[in-house]
Amino acid sequence: SVLAMIASFSSRESVRERFSVGLVRAGRYMPMIRDVFRKAGLPTDLAYVAMIESSFKTRARSRARAQGVWQFIAPTGRRYGLRSTRIVDERSDPVKATEAAAGYFRDLYELFGDWYLAMAAYDSGEGRVARAIARTGSDNYWELCRLGALPKETRLYVPSVIAAALIDKNQEHYGFRVDPEPPVEFETATLSKPIDLRRLAGACGV
C-alpha cells in the first residue's frame, strides 16, 4: 500500500504537480514543526502528516470545516488550546496549531501505544479506531486495514504519510527535484492594547 501511494504521488501528472508544490511549501514550516515535535519527544517524521492533511497551506479548509496546516476541527482545536471565533482562528496559526498537534499526537500515542494507530486516529478519530480494535481483537494497524475495519480513507492515510516521507528524503530516486521555500522568519511581540491591522501593515510595509 505504501508503494501504491508512492506510485500515485510520483506518476500521475496532476497529483505529482500538487505534491511537488507541497514539497516546495514545506520549506516554510518543516524546520519549525520538526523542532516542536523534537522538543515534545515525538517522531519528527510526523511532520509529513501535515503534507497529507493540507500540503502545508495555513488557509486550507475542508468540507468538514477543518482548518489550517493540521486541519483541526473546531472542537478538537479548542481541546488543545486553539481559539476559533468570528474574530480569530488560531487553527490557521502554524506555530500554535503545530503545538496543538504535538499534544494531540502525544495523547493518541498514550491511548494506543502505536504510531500507526495514532496517525489513523488523527485521521478518523480515536473512537473509530478504538471500536475497530474492540470489534476485531487486533491492535495492529495493517491487520485492521486487511480486515476492512477502518474506513478506506484511513486505510490510505498512513501509507500516504509514509510515502510522502520516503519521497521527500529520496527525491531524485523518485523523479523529484524541488527547491523548498526558506523558513518563515518572524518575531513575536506582545501588545498592550488593540491595534488597527491596516496601520500596522502600513508601518511594516507588508
Coordinates of C-alpha atoms in Angstrom, one line a residue:
S1 CA 0.0 0.0 0.0
V2 CA 2.9 2.3 0.6
L3 CA 4.4 1.5 -2.8
A4 CA 1.0 2.2 -4.4
M5 CA 0.9 5.7 -2.8
I6 CA 4.4 6.4 -3.9
A7 CA 3.4 5.4 -7.5
S8 CA 0.3 7.7 -7.2
F9 CA 2.3 10.7 -6.0
S10 CA 5.1 10.3 -8.5
S11 CA 3.5 9.0 -11.7
R12 CA 0.1 10.7 -12.0
E13 CA 0.8 14.1 -13.5
S14 CA -1.8 16.2 -11.7
V15 CA -1.1 14.5 -8.4
R16 CA 2.6 14.8 -8.9
E17 CA 2.3 18.5 -9.6
R18 CA 0.3 19.1 -6.4
F19 CA 2.8 17.0 -4.4
S20 CA 5.7 19.0 -5.8
V21 CA 4.1 22.3 -4.8
G22 CA 3.5 20.8 -1.3
L23 CA 7.2 19.9 -1.0
V24 CA 8.2 23.5 -2.0
R25 CA 5.8 25.0 0.5
A26 CA 7.0 22.6 3.2
G27 CA 10.2 24.6 3.5
R28 CA 8.3 27.4 5.2
Y29 CA 7.3 25.3 8.2
M30 CA 9.1 22.0 8.3
P31 CA 12.1 23.2 10.4
M32 CA 9.7 24.7 13.0
I33 CA 7.4 21.6 13.0
R34 CA 10.4 19.2 13.5
D35 CA 11.7 21.4 16.3
V36 CA 8.3 21.4 18.1
F37 CA 8.0 17.7 17.8
R38 CA 11.6 17.0 18.8
K39 CA 11.1 19.1 22.0
A40 CA 7.8 17.2 22.7
G41 CA 9.6 13.8 22.3
L42 CA 7.7 12.9 19.2
P43 CA 9.0 11.3 16.0
T44 CA 9.8 14.2 13.7
D45 CA 8.5 12.4 10.6
L46 CA 5.0 13.0 11.9
A47 CA 5.6 16.4 10.2
Y48 CA 4.6 14.6 7.0
V49 CA 1.0 14.3 8.3
A50 CA 0.7 18.0 7.5
M51 CA 1.7 17.3 3.9
I52 CA -1.2 14.8 3.5
E53 CA -3.6 17.0 5.5
S54 CA -3.1 20.3 3.8
S55 CA 0.1 20.5 1.7
F56 CA 1.2 23.0 4.4
K57 CA -1.5 25.5 3.5
T58 CA -2.3 27.7 6.5
R59 CA -5.7 28.6 4.9
A60 CA -6.7 25.1 3.9
R61 CA -10.3 24.4 4.8
S62 CA -12.1 21.1 4.3
R63 CA -15.7 20.3 3.7
A64 CA -15.9 19.2 7.3
R65 CA -14.7 22.7 8.3
A66 CA -11.3 21.5 9.4
Q67 CA -8.8 24.4 9.2
G68 CA -5.2 25.1 8.8
V69 CA -1.9 23.2 8.2
W70 CA -3.0 20.5 10.7
Q71 CA -6.7 20.5 9.7
F72 CA -8.2 20.7 13.2
I73 CA -12.0 20.8 13.5
A74 CA -13.0 23.5 16.0
P75 CA -13.9 21.2 19.0
T76 CA -10.6 19.3 18.8
G77 CA -8.7 22.6 18.3
R78 CA -10.3 24.0 21.4
R79 CA -9.4 20.9 23.4
Y80 CA -5.8 21.7 22.6
G81 CA -5.9 25.4 23.3
L82 CA -6.8 26.8 19.8
R83 CA -9.3 29.7 19.8
S84 CA -11.8 29.6 17.0
T85 CA -14.1 32.7 17.0
R86 CA -15.5 35.1 14.5
I87 CA -12.6 37.4 15.1
V88 CA -9.6 35.0 15.3
D89 CA -9.0 31.3 14.3
E90 CA -5.8 30.0 15.8
R91 CA -6.1 26.8 13.8
S92 CA -4.5 28.9 11.0
D93 CA -1.5 29.9 13.2
P94 CA 1.1 27.4 12.1
V95 CA 3.1 27.5 15.3
K96 CA 0.2 27.3 17.7
A97 CA -1.5 24.6 15.6
T98 CA 1.7 22.6 15.5
E99 CA 2.0 22.8 19.3
A100 CA -1.6 21.6 19.5
A101 CA -0.9 18.8 17.0
A102 CA 2.0 17.7 19.2
G103 CA -0.3 17.5 22.2
Y104 CA -2.9 15.5 20.3
F105 CA -0.3 13.1 18.9
R106 CA 1.2 12.5 22.3
D107 CA -2.3 11.7 23.7
L108 CA -3.1 9.4 20.8
Y109 CA 0.1 7.5 21.4
E110 CA -0.6 7.2 25.1
L111 CA -4.0 5.8 24.2
F112 CA -3.0 3.3 21.5
G113 CA 0.8 2.7 22.1
D114 CA 1.5 2.6 18.4
W115 CA 2.3 5.5 16.0
Y116 CA 0.5 4.0 13.0
L117 CA -2.7 3.7 15.1
A118 CA -2.1 7.3 16.4
M119 CA -2.0 8.6 12.8
A120 CA -5.1 6.6 11.9
A121 CA -6.9 8.1 14.9
Y122 CA -5.7 11.5 13.9
D123 CA -7.4 11.0 10.6
S124 CA -10.7 9.3 11.6
G125 CA -10.9 9.9 15.4
E126 CA -9.8 7.9 18.4
G127 CA -13.3 6.5 18.9
R128 CA -13.5 4.9 15.5
V129 CA -10.1 3.3 15.9
A130 CA -10.9 2.1 19.4
R131 CA -14.1 0.5 18.1
A132 CA -12.2 -1.2 15.3
I133 CA -9.8 -2.7 17.8
A134 CA -12.6 -3.9 20.1
R135 CA -14.5 -5.4 17.2
T136 CA -11.6 -7.3 15.6
G137 CA -9.4 -8.0 18.7
S138 CA -6.4 -6.7 16.7
D139 CA -4.4 -3.7 17.7
N140 CA -2.2 -3.8 14.5
Y141 CA -2.9 -1.1 12.0
W142 CA -2.1 -3.2 9.0
E143 CA -4.2 -6.0 10.2
L144 CA -7.1 -3.7 10.8
C145 CA -6.7 -2.5 7.2
R146 CA -6.6 -6.0 5.9
L147 CA -9.8 -6.8 7.7
G148 CA -11.5 -3.7 6.4
A149 CA -12.2 -2.5 9.9
L150 CA -11.1 1.1 9.2
P151 CA -12.6 3.5 6.6
K152 CA -11.0 3.5 3.2
E153 CA -9.6 6.9 3.6
T154 CA -7.8 5.8 6.8
R155 CA -6.5 2.7 5.1
L156 CA -4.8 5.0 2.6
Y157 CA -3.8 7.7 5.1
V158 CA -0.9 6.1 6.9
P159 CA 0.6 4.7 3.7
S160 CA 0.3 8.2 2.3
V161 CA 2.2 9.8 5.2
I162 CA 5.0 7.1 4.9
A163 CA 5.1 7.6 1.1
A164 CA 5.5 11.4 1.5
A165 CA 8.4 10.9 3.9
L166 CA 10.2 8.4 1.6
I167 CA 9.8 10.6 -1.5
D168 CA 11.0 13.8 0.3
K169 CA 14.0 12.0 1.6
N170 CA 14.9 10.4 -1.7
Q171 CA 13.6 12.9 -4.2
E172 CA 15.9 12.1 -7.1
H173 CA 15.2 8.4 -6.8
Y174 CA 11.5 9.1 -7.3
G175 CA 12.0 11.7 -10.0
F176 CA 11.5 14.8 -8.0
R177 CA 13.8 17.8 -7.6
V178 CA 12.3 20.7 -5.8
D179 CA 13.9 23.7 -4.0
P180 CA 11.9 24.3 -0.8
E181 CA 11.0 27.8 0.2
P182 CA 13.1 29.3 3.0
P183 CA 11.6 29.0 6.5
V184 CA 9.3 31.8 7.5
E185 CA 11.2 34.2 9.8
F186 CA 9.2 36.1 12.4
E187 CA 9.3 37.8 15.7
T188 CA 6.6 37.7 18.4
A189 CA 5.5 41.0 20.1
T190 CA 3.1 41.3 22.9
L191 CA 0.8 44.4 22.5
S192 CA -0.6 46.4 25.4
K193 CA -3.7 47.5 23.5
P194 CA -5.5 46.7 20.3
I195 CA -4.0 48.0 17.1
D196 CA -5.5 48.6 13.6
L197 CA -4.0 46.0 11.3
R198 CA -4.1 48.4 8.4
R199 CA -1.9 50.9 10.3
L200 CA 0.4 48.0 11.3
A201 CA 0.7 46.8 7.7
G202 CA 1.4 50.3 6.5
A203 CA 4.1 50.8 9.1
C204 CA 5.7 47.5 8.3
G205 CA 5.3 47.8 4.5
V206 CA 3.5 44.5 4.2

